[in-house]
Short mmCIF file of C-alpha atoms in Angstrom, two decimals:
data_model
loop_
_atom_site.label_atom_id
_atom_site.label_comp_id
_atom_site.label_asym_id
_atom_site.label_seq_id
_atom_site.Cartn_x
_atom_site.Cartn_y
_atom_site.Cartn_z
CA MET A 1 76.50 94.01 124.69
CA ALA A 2 77.51 92.99 121.45
CA LEU A 3 80.60 90.83 120.51
CA GLY A 4 82.47 92.14 117.88
CA ASP A 5 83.96 90.34 114.54
CA GLY A 6 85.57 92.57 112.15
CA GLY A 7 86.57 95.66 110.17
CA ASP A 8 85.59 97.88 113.51
CA HIS A 9 82.66 95.71 114.92
CA GLY A 10 82.39 96.90 118.26
CA ALA A 11 81.43 100.80 117.90
CA ALA A 12 77.56 100.22 117.73
CA ALA A 13 77.02 98.13 120.47
CA PRO A 14 75.99 100.75 122.94
CA LEU A 15 73.86 102.38 120.55
CA ILE A 16 71.51 99.47 120.04
CA ALA A 17 70.04 99.76 123.46
CA ASP A 18 68.56 103.18 122.45
CA HIS A 19 66.09 101.14 120.23
CA GLU A 20 64.91 98.66 123.27
CA LYS A 21 62.41 100.67 125.90
CA TYR A 22 61.63 98.77 128.84
CA ALA A 23 57.97 98.78 129.52
CA GLY A 24 55.97 99.63 133.01
CA GLY A 25 55.69 95.69 133.39
CA GLY A 26 59.45 94.96 132.99
CA GLY A 27 59.32 93.45 129.53
CA ILE A 28 61.04 94.76 126.56
CA VAL A 29 59.55 96.84 123.81
CA ARG A 30 61.41 96.74 120.73
CA SER A 31 61.28 99.55 118.58
CA GLY A 32 63.96 99.31 116.10
CA SER A 33 63.10 99.46 112.42
CA MET A 34 64.96 98.47 108.80
CA TRP A 35 66.77 101.88 109.17
CA THR A 36 67.83 101.85 112.31
CA ALA A 37 69.18 98.59 112.02
CA SER A 38 71.43 99.60 108.57
CA ALA A 39 72.73 102.32 110.28
CA HIS A 40 73.86 100.13 113.27
CA VAL A 41 75.40 97.97 110.77
CA ILE A 42 77.09 100.63 108.67
CA THR A 43 78.24 102.33 112.07
CA ALA A 44 79.97 99.04 113.23
CA VAL A 45 81.31 97.92 109.87
CA ILE A 46 82.93 100.91 108.82
CA GLY A 47 86.04 101.58 110.74
CA SER A 48 89.73 100.97 111.05
CA GLY A 49 89.90 98.01 108.58
CA VAL A 50 89.14 100.63 105.64
CA LEU A 51 92.49 102.02 105.96
CA SER A 52 94.07 98.86 104.95
CA LEU A 53 91.89 98.61 101.64
CA ALA A 54 94.32 100.70 99.34
CA TRP A 55 97.13 98.56 100.27
CA SER A 56 95.29 95.19 99.85
CA ILE A 57 94.08 96.35 96.29
CA ALA A 58 97.54 97.30 95.48
CA GLN A 59 98.70 93.46 96.22
CA LEU A 60 95.51 91.94 94.19
CA GLY A 61 96.03 94.90 91.15
CA TRP A 62 92.99 96.52 89.59
CA VAL A 63 91.06 93.39 88.35
CA ALA A 64 91.39 91.20 91.25
CA GLY A 65 91.16 93.69 93.83
CA PRO A 66 87.87 95.26 93.24
CA ALA A 67 86.38 91.59 92.46
CA ALA A 68 87.59 90.36 95.92
CA MET A 69 85.74 93.14 97.72
CA LEU A 70 82.64 92.20 95.54
CA VAL A 71 82.88 88.47 96.31
CA PHE A 72 83.57 89.46 100.08
CA ALA A 73 80.46 91.47 100.10
CA ALA A 74 78.30 88.84 98.44
CA VAL A 75 79.72 86.26 100.63
CA THR A 76 78.50 88.37 103.49
CA ALA A 77 75.42 89.02 102.05
CA LEU A 78 74.52 85.39 101.94
CA GLN A 79 75.73 84.58 105.25
CA SER A 80 73.56 87.52 107.20
CA THR A 81 70.85 86.04 105.20
CA LEU A 82 71.59 82.91 106.89
CA PHE A 83 72.06 84.19 110.32
CA ALA A 84 68.87 86.05 110.33
CA ASP A 85 66.87 83.54 110.47
CA CYS A 86 68.63 81.98 113.44
CA TYR A 87 66.92 84.60 115.54
CA ARG A 88 64.01 82.63 116.66
CA SER A 89 64.05 79.17 117.34
CA PRO A 90 62.27 76.90 116.13
CA ASP A 91 60.44 78.96 113.68
CA PRO A 92 62.55 81.54 112.04
CA GLU A 93 59.54 83.86 111.86
CA HIS A 94 57.18 82.79 114.97
CA GLY A 95 59.66 80.57 117.24
CA PRO A 96 58.87 81.23 120.52
CA HIS A 97 62.60 81.68 121.71
CA ARG A 98 64.51 84.47 120.83
CA ASN A 99 68.35 84.16 120.44
CA ARG A 100 69.60 87.21 121.45
CA THR A 101 73.52 86.35 121.26
CA TYR A 102 75.68 84.59 118.79
CA ALA A 103 76.86 81.93 121.88
CA GLY A 104 73.06 81.44 123.11
CA ALA A 105 72.24 80.81 119.19
CA VAL A 106 75.17 78.02 119.01
CA ASP A 107 73.91 76.81 122.61
CA ARG A 108 70.21 76.33 121.43
CA ASN A 109 71.02 75.27 117.79
CA LEU A 110 74.22 73.08 117.99
CA GLY A 111 74.72 72.15 121.80
CA SER A 112 77.06 73.14 124.54
CA SER A 113 80.22 71.43 123.01
CA SER A 114 79.59 74.12 120.02
CA SER A 115 78.67 76.92 121.77
CA TRP A 116 81.92 76.32 124.16
CA VAL A 117 84.26 76.55 121.02
CA CYS A 118 82.25 79.42 119.89
CA TRP A 119 82.96 80.96 122.77
CA VAL A 120 86.57 80.76 122.85
CA LEU A 121 86.73 81.76 119.33
CA GLN A 122 84.53 85.09 120.55
CA HIS A 123 87.10 85.91 123.05
CA THR A 124 90.02 85.13 121.15
CA ALA A 125 88.86 87.64 118.44
CA LEU A 126 87.94 90.22 121.15
CA PHE A 127 91.57 89.75 122.93
CA GLY A 128 93.07 89.90 119.07
CA TYR A 129 91.22 93.54 118.64
CA GLY A 130 92.66 94.98 121.52
CA ILE A 131 96.10 94.19 119.97
CA ALA A 132 95.32 95.28 116.71
CA TYR A 133 93.59 98.65 118.39
CA THR A 134 96.95 99.22 120.05
CA ILE A 135 98.90 99.14 117.06
CA THR A 136 96.45 101.36 115.12
CA ALA A 137 96.73 103.79 117.70
CA SER A 138 100.53 103.84 117.62
CA ILE A 139 100.52 104.31 113.92
CA SER A 140 98.37 106.82 114.46
CA CYS A 141 100.36 108.96 116.80
CA ARG A 142 103.65 108.71 114.99
CA ALA A 143 101.96 109.79 111.83
CA ILE A 144 100.66 112.88 113.46
CA LEU A 145 104.47 113.78 114.73
CA LYS A 146 105.66 112.97 111.35
CA ALA A 147 103.30 115.31 109.65
CA ASN A 148 104.11 118.12 111.95
CA CYS A 149 107.89 117.26 111.38
CA TYR A 150 108.03 117.03 107.66
CA HIS A 151 105.64 120.41 107.34
CA LYS A 152 108.33 122.14 109.75
CA HIS A 153 111.59 120.60 108.49
CA GLY A 154 110.84 119.41 105.14
CA HIS A 155 110.35 116.05 103.51
CA ASP A 156 113.80 115.28 103.58
CA ALA A 157 113.90 115.60 107.59
CA PRO A 158 114.86 112.57 109.48
CA CYS A 159 111.41 112.21 111.08
CA SER A 160 111.38 108.76 112.72
CA TYR A 161 109.57 107.99 116.35
CA GLU A 162 109.71 104.93 118.25
CA GLY A 163 106.05 102.90 118.18
CA SER A 164 106.67 101.36 121.41
CA TYR A 165 106.52 104.41 123.40
CA TYR A 166 103.03 105.18 122.16
CA MET A 167 101.52 101.77 122.73
CA LEU A 168 102.51 101.85 126.28
CA VAL A 169 100.87 105.17 126.30
CA PHE A 170 97.86 103.77 124.70
CA GLY A 171 97.94 100.91 126.96
CA ALA A 172 98.22 103.40 130.16
CA ALA A 173 95.05 105.07 128.75
CA GLN A 174 93.03 101.62 128.41
CA LEU A 175 94.21 100.80 132.11
CA PHE A 176 92.70 103.80 133.46
CA LEU A 177 89.49 103.51 131.08
CA SER A 178 89.09 100.06 132.24
CA PHE A 179 88.32 100.61 135.83
CA ILE A 180 85.32 102.79 134.87
CA PRO A 181 82.41 100.82 135.79
CA ASP A 182 79.89 100.02 133.08
CA PHE A 183 81.85 101.99 130.62
CA HIS A 184 80.52 100.05 127.48
CA ASP A 185 77.12 100.70 128.50
CA MET A 186 77.62 104.69 127.77
CA ALA A 187 75.43 105.77 124.70
CA TRP A 188 78.33 108.55 124.28
CA LEU A 189 80.65 106.00 123.56
CA SER A 190 79.35 104.89 120.27
CA VAL A 191 78.20 108.20 119.16
CA VAL A 192 82.20 109.51 119.46
CA ALA A 193 83.26 106.44 117.44
CA ALA A 194 80.70 106.35 114.78
CA VAL A 195 81.33 110.29 114.23
CA MET A 196 85.27 109.47 114.56
CA SER A 197 85.49 106.50 112.18
CA PHE A 198 83.15 108.25 109.49
CA SER A 199 85.62 111.29 110.02
CA TYR A 200 88.51 109.66 109.18
CA ALA A 201 87.30 107.26 106.59
CA PHE A 202 85.98 110.50 104.88
CA ILE A 203 89.07 112.28 104.92
CA GLY A 204 90.75 109.53 103.31
CA LEU A 205 88.84 109.17 100.59
CA GLY A 206 88.70 112.76 100.03
CA LEU A 207 92.62 112.93 99.97
CA GLY A 208 92.74 110.03 97.53
CA MET A 209 90.22 111.84 95.40
CA ALA A 210 92.50 115.08 95.59
CA THR A 211 96.05 112.85 95.29
CA THR A 212 94.51 111.21 91.75
CA ILE A 213 93.32 114.57 90.57
CA ALA A 214 96.55 116.35 91.60
CA ASN A 215 98.81 113.22 89.97
CA GLY A 216 96.87 114.03 86.65
CA THR A 217 97.02 109.98 86.38
CA ILE A 218 95.70 106.83 87.89
CA LYS A 219 98.48 104.72 89.20
CA GLY A 220 98.33 100.76 89.63
CA SER A 221 98.61 98.31 87.21
CA ILE A 222 96.13 94.99 86.29
CA THR A 223 98.58 92.19 88.44
CA GLY A 224 99.27 94.86 91.51
CA VAL A 225 102.45 95.13 93.05
CA PRO A 226 105.25 93.25 91.34
CA MET A 227 107.31 90.79 93.75
CA ARG A 228 110.49 89.26 93.09
CA THR A 229 109.59 85.50 93.46
CA PRO A 230 106.13 84.11 92.58
CA MET A 231 105.95 82.91 96.26
CA GLN A 232 106.66 86.06 97.63
CA LYS A 233 103.50 87.39 95.55
CA ILE A 234 101.42 84.71 96.75
CA TRP A 235 102.10 85.55 100.46
CA ARG A 236 101.02 89.09 99.69
CA VAL A 237 97.71 88.11 97.97
CA SER A 238 96.82 86.01 100.87
CA GLN A 239 97.60 88.69 102.96
CA ALA A 240 95.43 91.03 101.25
CA ILE A 241 92.70 88.73 101.10
CA GLY A 242 92.72 88.22 105.06
CA ASP A 243 92.74 92.12 105.65
CA ILE A 244 89.37 92.69 103.32
CA ALA A 245 87.93 89.47 105.14
CA PHE A 246 88.68 91.63 108.50
CA ALA A 247 86.64 94.63 106.99
CA TYR A 248 83.64 92.78 106.07
CA PRO A 249 81.51 90.36 108.11
CA TYR A 250 79.55 91.49 111.28
CA SER A 251 78.04 87.90 111.94
CA LEU A 252 79.00 88.57 115.78
CA ILE A 253 76.50 91.52 116.66
CA LEU A 254 73.98 90.57 113.93
CA LEU A 255 71.73 88.87 116.58
CA GLU A 256 72.10 91.77 118.72
CA ILE A 257 71.11 94.18 116.15
CA GLN A 258 67.85 91.98 115.17
CA ASP A 259 66.94 91.83 118.88
CA THR A 260 66.05 95.40 118.62
CA LEU A 261 63.78 95.18 115.98
CA LYS A 262 59.91 95.71 116.30
CA SER A 263 57.50 93.21 114.46
CA PRO A 264 55.39 92.94 112.62
CA PRO A 265 56.84 92.22 109.93
CA ALA A 266 58.79 89.64 111.21
CA GLU A 267 62.77 90.41 112.65
CA ASN A 268 64.25 87.89 109.82
CA LYS A 269 62.49 89.49 106.86
CA THR A 270 63.50 93.46 108.24
CA MET A 271 67.12 92.11 109.09
CA LYS A 272 67.68 90.96 105.87
CA ARG A 273 66.60 94.18 104.25
CA ALA A 274 68.62 96.05 106.43
CA SER A 275 71.65 93.78 105.69
CA MET A 276 71.38 94.34 102.05
CA ILE A 277 71.27 98.20 102.24
CA SER A 278 74.29 98.44 104.69
CA ILE A 279 75.95 96.04 102.71
CA LEU A 280 75.50 98.27 99.63
CA VAL A 281 76.66 100.96 100.92
CA THR A 282 79.79 99.77 102.92
CA THR A 283 81.00 98.09 99.56
CA PHE A 284 80.19 101.45 97.75
CA PHE A 285 82.34 103.23 100.34
CA TYR A 286 85.15 100.50 100.75
CA LEU A 287 85.31 100.35 96.49
CA CYS A 288 85.85 104.27 96.64
CA CYS A 289 88.19 104.12 99.59
CA GLY A 290 90.49 101.35 98.29
CA CYS A 291 90.30 102.23 94.70
CA PHE A 292 91.05 105.91 94.99
CA GLY A 293 93.88 105.17 97.57
CA TYR A 294 95.46 102.50 94.81
CA ALA A 295 95.06 105.38 92.42
CA ALA A 296 96.69 107.82 94.47
CA PHE A 297 99.90 105.58 95.23
CA GLY A 298 100.14 102.80 92.79
CA SER A 299 102.29 100.30 94.29
CA ASP A 300 103.24 102.25 96.68
CA ALA A 301 100.07 102.47 98.32
CA PRO A 302 100.78 102.38 102.38
CA GLY A 303 99.44 99.54 104.47
CA ASN A 304 97.35 102.31 106.54
CA LEU A 305 96.03 104.86 104.12
CA LEU A 306 96.38 107.89 106.47
CA THR A 307 100.03 106.98 106.87
CA GLY A 308 100.99 107.69 103.13
CA PHE A 309 103.66 110.02 102.50
CA GLY A 310 101.80 112.23 99.94
CA PHE A 311 99.38 112.63 102.52
CA TYR A 312 101.41 114.56 105.19
CA GLU A 313 100.42 117.91 103.43
CA PRO A 314 98.02 119.15 104.34
CA TYR A 315 99.32 118.20 107.71
CA TRP A 316 96.77 120.06 110.07
CA LEU A 317 93.85 117.81 108.11
CA ILE A 318 96.18 114.76 108.72
CA ASP A 319 96.40 115.64 112.34
CA PHE A 320 92.91 115.79 112.59
CA ALA A 321 92.15 112.44 110.69
CA ASN A 322 94.75 110.55 112.86
CA ALA A 323 93.31 112.12 116.12
CA CYS A 324 89.71 111.12 115.07
CA ILE A 325 91.22 107.37 114.67
CA ILE A 326 92.89 107.39 118.10
CA LEU A 327 89.62 108.67 119.60
CA HIS A 328 87.65 105.97 117.80
CA LEU A 329 90.37 103.53 118.92
CA LEU A 330 90.34 104.72 122.81
CA GLY A 331 86.62 103.73 122.84
CA GLY A 332 86.58 100.78 120.61
CA TYR A 333 89.06 98.87 122.50
CA GLN A 334 86.84 99.09 125.60
CA VAL A 335 83.91 97.75 123.69
CA TYR A 336 85.79 94.76 122.50
CA SER A 337 87.30 94.12 126.04
CA GLN A 338 84.10 94.60 128.51
CA PRO A 339 82.56 91.31 127.41
CA ILE A 340 86.20 89.91 128.86
CA PHE A 341 85.86 91.78 131.75
CA GLN A 342 82.20 90.79 132.46
CA PHE A 343 82.54 86.93 132.06
CA ALA A 344 85.58 87.22 134.29
CA ASP A 345 83.78 89.05 136.77
CA ARG A 346 81.16 86.35 136.77
CA PHE A 347 83.42 83.55 136.45
CA PHE A 348 85.26 84.48 139.54
CA ALA A 349 82.25 85.87 141.27
CA GLU A 350 80.52 82.24 140.94
CA ARG A 351 83.80 80.01 141.83
CA PHE A 352 84.47 82.12 144.73
CA PRO A 353 81.36 83.85 146.29
CA ASP A 354 83.00 84.06 150.03
CA SER A 355 86.22 85.97 148.93
CA GLY A 356 86.53 89.53 149.81
CA PHE A 357 89.09 89.89 147.12
CA VAL A 358 86.81 88.52 144.39
CA ASN A 359 83.35 90.41 146.12
CA ASP A 360 84.22 93.27 147.98
CA PHE A 361 84.27 96.83 146.54
CA HIS A 362 86.02 99.72 148.15
CA THR A 363 85.43 103.57 147.92
CA VAL A 364 88.57 105.30 146.82
CA GLN A 365 88.51 109.49 146.42
CA LEU A 366 90.77 110.58 144.18
CA PRO A 367 91.58 114.59 143.89
CA CYS A 368 89.41 116.25 141.43
CA LEU A 369 87.40 112.94 140.62
CA PRO A 370 83.92 111.55 141.95
CA PRO A 371 84.54 108.69 144.58
CA TRP A 372 84.94 105.37 142.82
CA ARG A 373 84.18 102.09 143.92
CA VAL A 374 87.20 99.58 143.34
CA ASN A 375 87.56 95.78 143.18
CA LEU A 376 90.75 94.00 143.93
CA LEU A 377 89.90 91.56 141.49
CA ARG A 378 88.80 94.02 138.69
CA VAL A 379 92.02 95.78 139.44
CA CYS A 380 94.42 92.93 138.91
CA PHE A 381 92.62 91.32 136.17
CA ARG A 382 92.05 94.32 133.89
CA THR A 383 95.76 95.31 134.61
CA VAL A 384 96.90 91.83 133.50
CA TYR A 385 94.51 91.96 130.33
CA VAL A 386 95.66 95.40 128.99
CA ALA A 387 99.17 94.52 129.85
CA SER A 388 99.36 91.26 127.89
CA THR A 389 97.36 93.05 124.99
CA THR A 390 99.98 96.06 124.84
CA ALA A 391 103.11 93.32 125.26
CA VAL A 392 101.78 91.54 122.17
CA ALA A 393 101.45 94.55 120.11
CA VAL A 394 104.88 95.83 121.19
CA ALA A 395 106.36 92.09 119.99
CA PHE A 396 104.11 92.37 116.73
CA PRO A 397 103.88 95.74 115.88
CA TYR A 398 102.71 94.84 112.17
CA PHE A 399 99.51 96.58 111.03
CA ASN A 400 98.55 94.37 107.93
CA GLU A 401 99.72 91.46 108.90
CA VAL A 402 97.89 91.46 112.47
CA LEU A 403 94.64 92.31 110.49
CA ALA A 404 95.18 89.87 108.15
CA LEU A 405 95.72 87.09 110.76
CA LEU A 406 92.36 88.29 112.53
CA GLY A 407 90.39 88.19 109.54
CA ALA A 408 91.85 84.86 108.32
CA LEU A 409 91.11 83.35 112.09
CA ASN A 410 87.53 84.41 112.22
CA PHE A 411 86.35 84.63 108.62
CA TRP A 412 85.30 80.98 108.62
CA PRO A 413 84.06 79.76 111.50
CA LEU A 414 82.55 82.96 113.14
CA ALA A 415 81.25 84.29 109.65
CA ILE A 416 80.42 81.09 107.56
CA TYR A 417 80.41 77.70 109.36
CA PHE A 418 78.14 78.12 112.50
CA PRO A 419 75.73 80.52 110.65
CA VAL A 420 75.60 77.62 107.79
CA GLU A 421 75.28 74.83 110.60
CA MET A 422 72.50 76.67 112.74
CA TYR A 423 70.59 77.10 109.08
CA PHE A 424 70.08 73.68 108.57
CA ILE A 425 68.61 72.90 111.87
CA GLN A 426 66.37 76.16 111.46
CA ARG A 427 65.02 75.26 108.52
CA ASN A 428 65.53 71.00 108.69
CA VAL A 429 67.65 70.98 105.52
CA THR A 430 67.97 67.31 104.80
CA ARG A 431 71.67 65.97 104.48
CA TRP A 432 72.62 65.30 100.88
CA SER A 433 69.52 67.57 99.89
CA ALA A 434 70.91 69.97 96.71
CA ARG A 435 70.31 72.97 99.20
CA TRP A 436 72.84 71.34 101.80
CA VAL A 437 75.20 70.36 99.17
CA VAL A 438 75.37 73.78 97.78
CA LEU A 439 75.65 75.41 101.40
CA GLN A 440 78.47 72.76 102.30
CA THR A 441 80.52 73.64 99.12
CA PHE A 442 80.09 77.21 99.91
CA SER A 443 81.29 76.60 103.48
CA VAL A 444 84.38 74.28 101.99
CA VAL A 445 85.40 76.92 99.56
CA CYS A 446 85.34 79.74 102.28
CA LEU A 447 87.48 77.18 104.75
CA LEU A 448 89.97 76.85 101.85
CA VAL A 449 90.26 81.02 101.57
CA SER A 450 90.55 81.66 105.51
CA ALA A 451 93.31 78.58 105.33
CA PHE A 452 95.18 80.73 102.79
CA ALA A 453 94.72 84.07 103.97
CA LEU A 454 95.59 82.54 107.60
CA VAL A 455 99.17 80.54 106.22
CA GLY A 456 99.81 83.92 104.57
CA SER A 457 99.27 86.34 107.34
CA ILE A 458 101.28 84.02 109.92
CA GLU A 459 104.03 84.00 107.38
CA GLY A 460 103.84 87.96 106.69
CA LEU A 461 104.23 87.86 110.74
CA ILE A 462 107.00 85.51 110.93
CA THR A 463 109.13 87.39 107.81
CA GLN A 464 108.56 90.96 109.34
CA LYS A 465 109.68 89.60 112.75
CA LEU A 466 112.76 87.79 111.59
CA GLY A 467 113.42 90.82 109.13
#
């Protein structure tokens, strides 16, 4: 099971199993190639994070916006190159130990204390993605209703809808889905999520291009959206950086993808080539979506590209795109939540091996449905989990600020710090050598960028809440 990191990284996880075939003796025959790995990365990275990129470029302007995307692409390329060498231990190419998960790699290379910190950060990120998905689903539901309302009554009609109601509806759907055993292992989940993510991303790109052509001009400016004070501009820039950080790195699923690759050639070499291909494709796609969205709307670029006022016609296409988002998020929420559910099941089963509440299953028969085996611990824990993500989303329903906060929180520790420190161990890099100094400087710079984005995203959340 892959643990997600950013953008929309959980979508590819169940598909990974397609390239692991079990031999008659019980061993795993890995059949993945550079192209299958590239497909997994592209599918995982391109997700709901792409919808905020036009807004991000609008805050940074025509020079800094695309430049920031290229910088994050370069950082992701370097990070993935370092991390690919951590799959085998102690030798990156011929080591007998496979590190099949992020936490496992951290534990083997940096010890149990670092592994515990990594685990906490991972599961905090997973919980955060559940919140972000709930917010995004609500926005898409309202966008469908607004598009239909404006189409029927005109753009001057008072078409406004309360978001909390649709978050509760989404939460109820997730509560139902959370009780399906082994939902995260169903290959069709990733297939549907992948198709949906590409569908709405291509629609957003196409509508941006069409609107720019219809306008007859390229909107926007060199410095981006003007703000009343320099401090407000700084906060907006930091939030935009956080949103871009959310869209790019995929460190938490890199090792899971690499574990599907056949050898020879060595898995780290294949993974590095696959990462380069994937980053080039996603960067091109991100630049197109972000730049055409900014060119179409200028300073009025919406936080979520598909909810822009100018996109309410053709309304049927907007309805379809937002329906794709909702379907994608229904499955994506489960992919990100299942690792937490599995951990809770294992933890309580080990702690209370004789408890009937924890370990006993009961068969429940509902009309028109096959019998379900229900465990009371799962019912209680998963109900509390879904209710908590929904409650936080209702309290902080701010799309861009939440994405920025998640991107800032995860970027440095999970995408930079741990891969760099593990690379030092794997490659026996000598302290204060030229390579050590360069990579430590790189890590410190990324820490400062992450801290800057984190402060801005927190300020944005507080301002939105109080305002």
